[in-house]
Short mmCIF file of C-alpha atoms in Angstrom, two decimals:
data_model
loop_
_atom_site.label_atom_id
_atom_site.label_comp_id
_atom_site.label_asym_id
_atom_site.label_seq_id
_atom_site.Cartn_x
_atom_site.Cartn_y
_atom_site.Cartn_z
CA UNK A 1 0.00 0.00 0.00
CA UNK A 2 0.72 3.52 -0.55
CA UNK A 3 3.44 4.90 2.23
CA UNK A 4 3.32 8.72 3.96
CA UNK A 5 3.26 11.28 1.05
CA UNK A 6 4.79 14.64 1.91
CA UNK A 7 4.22 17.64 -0.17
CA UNK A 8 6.25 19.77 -1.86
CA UNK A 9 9.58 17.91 -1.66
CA UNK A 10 11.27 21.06 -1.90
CA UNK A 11 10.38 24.60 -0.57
CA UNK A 12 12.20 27.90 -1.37
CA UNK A 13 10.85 30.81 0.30
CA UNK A 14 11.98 34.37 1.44
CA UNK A 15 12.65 35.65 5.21
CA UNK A 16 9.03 36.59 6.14
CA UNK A 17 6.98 34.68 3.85
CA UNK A 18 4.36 32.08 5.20
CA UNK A 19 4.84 28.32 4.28
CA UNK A 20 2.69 25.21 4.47
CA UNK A 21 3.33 21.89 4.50
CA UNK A 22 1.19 18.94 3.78
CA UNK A 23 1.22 15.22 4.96
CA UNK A 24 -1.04 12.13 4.05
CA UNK A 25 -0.63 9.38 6.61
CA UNK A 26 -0.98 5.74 5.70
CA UNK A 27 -4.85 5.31 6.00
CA UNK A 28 -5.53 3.57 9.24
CA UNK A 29 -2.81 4.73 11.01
CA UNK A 30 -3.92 6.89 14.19
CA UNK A 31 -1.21 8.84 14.95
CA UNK A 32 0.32 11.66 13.01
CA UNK A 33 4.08 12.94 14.06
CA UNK A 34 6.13 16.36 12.70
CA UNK A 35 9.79 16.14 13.20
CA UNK A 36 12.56 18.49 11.84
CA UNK A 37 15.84 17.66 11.16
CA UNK A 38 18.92 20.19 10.48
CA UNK A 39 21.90 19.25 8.26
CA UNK A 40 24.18 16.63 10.10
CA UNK A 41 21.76 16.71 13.20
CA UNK A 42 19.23 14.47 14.62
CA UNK A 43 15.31 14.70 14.41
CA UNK A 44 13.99 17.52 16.51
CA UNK A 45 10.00 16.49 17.61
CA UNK A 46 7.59 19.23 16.83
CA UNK A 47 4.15 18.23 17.27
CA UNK A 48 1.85 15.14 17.74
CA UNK A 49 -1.29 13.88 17.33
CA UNK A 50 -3.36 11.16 18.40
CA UNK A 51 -6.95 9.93 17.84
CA UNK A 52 -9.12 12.13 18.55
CA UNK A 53 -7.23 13.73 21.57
CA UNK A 54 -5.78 17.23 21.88
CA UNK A 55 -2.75 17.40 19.57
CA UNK A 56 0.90 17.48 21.58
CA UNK A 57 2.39 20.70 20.87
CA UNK A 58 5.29 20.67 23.41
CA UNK A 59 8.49 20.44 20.50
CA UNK A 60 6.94 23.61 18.54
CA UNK A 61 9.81 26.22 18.65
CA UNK A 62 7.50 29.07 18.51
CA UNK A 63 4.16 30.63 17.74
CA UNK A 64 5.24 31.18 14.50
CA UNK A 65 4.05 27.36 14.20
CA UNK A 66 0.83 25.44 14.17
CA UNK A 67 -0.38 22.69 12.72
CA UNK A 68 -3.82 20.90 11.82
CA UNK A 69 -5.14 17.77 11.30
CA UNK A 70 -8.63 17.35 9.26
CA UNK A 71 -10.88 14.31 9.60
CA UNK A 72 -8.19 12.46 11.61
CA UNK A 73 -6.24 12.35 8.31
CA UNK A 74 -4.15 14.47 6.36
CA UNK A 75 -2.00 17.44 8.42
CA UNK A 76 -0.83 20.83 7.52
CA UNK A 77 2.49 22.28 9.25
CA UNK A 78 1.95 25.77 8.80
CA UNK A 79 4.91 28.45 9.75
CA UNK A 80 4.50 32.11 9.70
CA UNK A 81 6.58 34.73 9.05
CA UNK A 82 9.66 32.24 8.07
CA UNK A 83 13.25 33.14 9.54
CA UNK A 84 16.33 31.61 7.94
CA UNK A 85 16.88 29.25 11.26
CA UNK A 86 13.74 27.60 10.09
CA UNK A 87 15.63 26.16 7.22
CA UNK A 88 15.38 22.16 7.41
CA UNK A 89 13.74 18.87 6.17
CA UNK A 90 10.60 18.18 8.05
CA UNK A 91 9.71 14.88 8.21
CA UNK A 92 6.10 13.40 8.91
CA UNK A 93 5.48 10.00 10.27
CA UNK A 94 2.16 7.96 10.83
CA UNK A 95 1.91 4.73 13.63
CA UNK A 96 -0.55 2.72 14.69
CA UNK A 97 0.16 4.13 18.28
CA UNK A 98 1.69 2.76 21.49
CA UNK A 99 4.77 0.72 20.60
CA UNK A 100 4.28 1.03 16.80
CA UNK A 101 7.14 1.62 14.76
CA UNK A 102 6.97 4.99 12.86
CA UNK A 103 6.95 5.44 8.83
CA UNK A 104 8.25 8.48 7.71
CA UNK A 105 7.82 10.26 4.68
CA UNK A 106 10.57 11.60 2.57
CA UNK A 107 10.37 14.88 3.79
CA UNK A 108 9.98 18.27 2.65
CA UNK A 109 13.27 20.83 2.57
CA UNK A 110 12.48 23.74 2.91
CA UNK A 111 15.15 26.57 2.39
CA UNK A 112 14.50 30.22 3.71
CA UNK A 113 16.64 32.91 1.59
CA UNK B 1 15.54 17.22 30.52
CA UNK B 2 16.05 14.61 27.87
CA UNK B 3 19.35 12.64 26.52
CA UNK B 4 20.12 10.10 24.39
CA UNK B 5 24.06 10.13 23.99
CA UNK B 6 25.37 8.01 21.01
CA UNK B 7 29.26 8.39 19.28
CA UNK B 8 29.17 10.67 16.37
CA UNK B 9 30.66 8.32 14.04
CA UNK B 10 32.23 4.87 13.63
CA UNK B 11 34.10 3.32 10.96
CA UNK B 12 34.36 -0.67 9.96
CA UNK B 13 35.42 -2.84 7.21
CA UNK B 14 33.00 -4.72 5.02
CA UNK B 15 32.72 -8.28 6.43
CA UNK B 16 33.39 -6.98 10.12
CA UNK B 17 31.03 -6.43 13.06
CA UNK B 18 29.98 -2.54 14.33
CA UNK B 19 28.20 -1.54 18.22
CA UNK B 20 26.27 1.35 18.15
CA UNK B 21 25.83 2.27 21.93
CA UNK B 22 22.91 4.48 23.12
CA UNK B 23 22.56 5.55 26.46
CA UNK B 24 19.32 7.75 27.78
CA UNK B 25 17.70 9.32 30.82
CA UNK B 26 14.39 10.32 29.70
CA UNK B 27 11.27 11.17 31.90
CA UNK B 28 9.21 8.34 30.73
CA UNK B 29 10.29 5.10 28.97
CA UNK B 30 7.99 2.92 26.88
CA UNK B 31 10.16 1.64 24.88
CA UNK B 32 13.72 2.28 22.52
CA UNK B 33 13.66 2.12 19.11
CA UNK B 34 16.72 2.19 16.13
CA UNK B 35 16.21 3.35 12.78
CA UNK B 36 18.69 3.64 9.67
CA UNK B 37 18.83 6.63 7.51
CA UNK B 38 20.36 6.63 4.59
CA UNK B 39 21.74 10.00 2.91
CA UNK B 40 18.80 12.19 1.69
CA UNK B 41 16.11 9.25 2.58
CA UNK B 42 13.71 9.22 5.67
CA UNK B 43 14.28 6.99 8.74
CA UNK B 44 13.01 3.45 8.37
CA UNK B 45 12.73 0.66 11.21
CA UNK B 46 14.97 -1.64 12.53
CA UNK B 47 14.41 -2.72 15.77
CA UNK B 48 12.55 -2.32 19.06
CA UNK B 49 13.32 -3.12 22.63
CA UNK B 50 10.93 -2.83 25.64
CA UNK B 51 12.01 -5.43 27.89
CA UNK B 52 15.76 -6.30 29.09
CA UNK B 53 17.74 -8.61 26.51
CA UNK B 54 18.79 -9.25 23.28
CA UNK B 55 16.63 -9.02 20.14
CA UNK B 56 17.77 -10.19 17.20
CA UNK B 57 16.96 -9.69 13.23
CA UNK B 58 19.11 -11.23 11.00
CA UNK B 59 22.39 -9.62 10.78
CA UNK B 60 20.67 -6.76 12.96
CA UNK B 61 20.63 -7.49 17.18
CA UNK B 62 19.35 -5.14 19.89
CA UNK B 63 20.01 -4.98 22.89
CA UNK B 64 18.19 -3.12 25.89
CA UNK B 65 19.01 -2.74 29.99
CA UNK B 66 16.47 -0.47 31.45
CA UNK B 67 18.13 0.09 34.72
CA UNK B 68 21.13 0.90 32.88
CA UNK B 69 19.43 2.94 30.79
CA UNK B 70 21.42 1.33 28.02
CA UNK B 71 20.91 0.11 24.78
CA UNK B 72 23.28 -1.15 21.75
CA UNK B 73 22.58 -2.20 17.79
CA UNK B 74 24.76 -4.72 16.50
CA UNK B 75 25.36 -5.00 12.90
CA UNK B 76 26.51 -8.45 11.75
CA UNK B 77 28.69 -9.10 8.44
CA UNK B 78 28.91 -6.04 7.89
CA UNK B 79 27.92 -4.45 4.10
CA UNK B 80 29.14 -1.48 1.65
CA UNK B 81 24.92 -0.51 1.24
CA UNK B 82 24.97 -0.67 5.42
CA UNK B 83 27.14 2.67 5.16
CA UNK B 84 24.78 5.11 6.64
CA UNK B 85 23.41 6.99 9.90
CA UNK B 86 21.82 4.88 12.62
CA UNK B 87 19.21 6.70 15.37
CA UNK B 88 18.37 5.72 18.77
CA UNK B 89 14.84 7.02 19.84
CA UNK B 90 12.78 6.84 22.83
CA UNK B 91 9.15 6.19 23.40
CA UNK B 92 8.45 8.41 25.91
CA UNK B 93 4.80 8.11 26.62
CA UNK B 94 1.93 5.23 26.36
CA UNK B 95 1.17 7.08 22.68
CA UNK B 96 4.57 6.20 20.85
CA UNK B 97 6.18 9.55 20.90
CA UNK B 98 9.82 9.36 20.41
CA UNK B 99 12.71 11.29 21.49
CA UNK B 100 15.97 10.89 18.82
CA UNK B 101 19.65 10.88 19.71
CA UNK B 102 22.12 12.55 17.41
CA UNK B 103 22.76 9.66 15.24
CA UNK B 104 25.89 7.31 14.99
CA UNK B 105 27.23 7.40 11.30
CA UNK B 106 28.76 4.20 10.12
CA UNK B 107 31.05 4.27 7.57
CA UNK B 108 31.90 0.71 6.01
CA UNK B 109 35.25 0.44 4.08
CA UNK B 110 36.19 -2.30 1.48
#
């Protein structure tokens, strides 16, 4: 079956411009995951959601960032007024939940001029 | 806070046998995870631990001790295509979110 999709794969933007970020899960899968990752470094967590519970927010560096997630589906990782430090991949992965492995997509990289 | 500590990078020569040591203290443990990453390619699974002892996959073992807060991935025979970066993550609450270390990269030689 058909894996996480991430859209675009690549982003340019300019310093202050808004960006959004899309992710289909694999269908079934309950739980939704944004992580970032920085050349050379490890994957920073952003948000989370699960179900139909209130979303974890607790890795989102600032209120410059929100995300969504319609129907229990598809998510949006939206960032606002985009500062060069935001430059990464972000990565979204889909699990079944507790002790489920997660399935990344291939990311999207997004570069801030 | 949260760490996972694992070495930067480790070097081995096709054929041989690599130990990726991870080592956390993390506020809530539900379980430790590895993943490979290639260059330019998302994380995909390898293993998971959530009880003491060794699991093993093929040429791919895991090893946990939770009150050592200690965890290894050994990587048997090693291959050229098993050049790449290898994360440690922690499940830190009953819903599967994880915590990532740094990454070890392994660099296989001929």
């Amino acid at each position: 079956g058909a894996g996480v999709s991430q859209s675009p794969s690549n982003k340019v933007t300019e310093k202050g411009k808004d960006v959004e970020l899309r992710c289909d899960p694999i269908s079934g899968h309950t739980a939704l995951y944004w992580y970032r990752q920085s050349l050379g470094q490890g994957l920073e967590f952003l948000i989370y959601f699960q179900g139909n519970s209130a979303p974890d927010k607790s890795g989102l560096p600032s209120d410059r960032f929100s995300a969504e997630r319609t129907g229990g589906s598809v998510s949006t990782l939206t960032i606002q007024r985009t500062q060069q430090e935001d430059s990464a991949v972000y990565l979204c992965a889909s699990s079944l939940g507790h002790a489920s492995p997660l399935h990344f997509g291939n990311g999207t990289r997004l570069t801030v001029t | 806070g949260q760490n996972i500590d694992q070495p930067t990078e480790m070097t081995a020569t096709e054929g041989a046998i690599v130990q990726i040591n991870c080592t956390y203290q993390t506020s809530g443990f539900n379980g430790l995870f590895w993943y490979q990453q290639h260059a330019g390619e998302a994380p995909t699974f390898l293993s998971y631990n959530v009880l003491d002892g060794l699991e093993e996959k093929g040429r791919f073992s895991s090893f946990l001790s939770r009150s050592k807060g200690y965890s290894y991935l050994l990587l048997k025979e090693l291959q050229m295509k098993d050049s790449a970066s290898y994360l440690c993550a922690v499940s830190t609450d009953s819903w599967g979110k994880l915590q990532f270390g740094a990454g070890t990269q392994v660099v296989v030689t001929p």
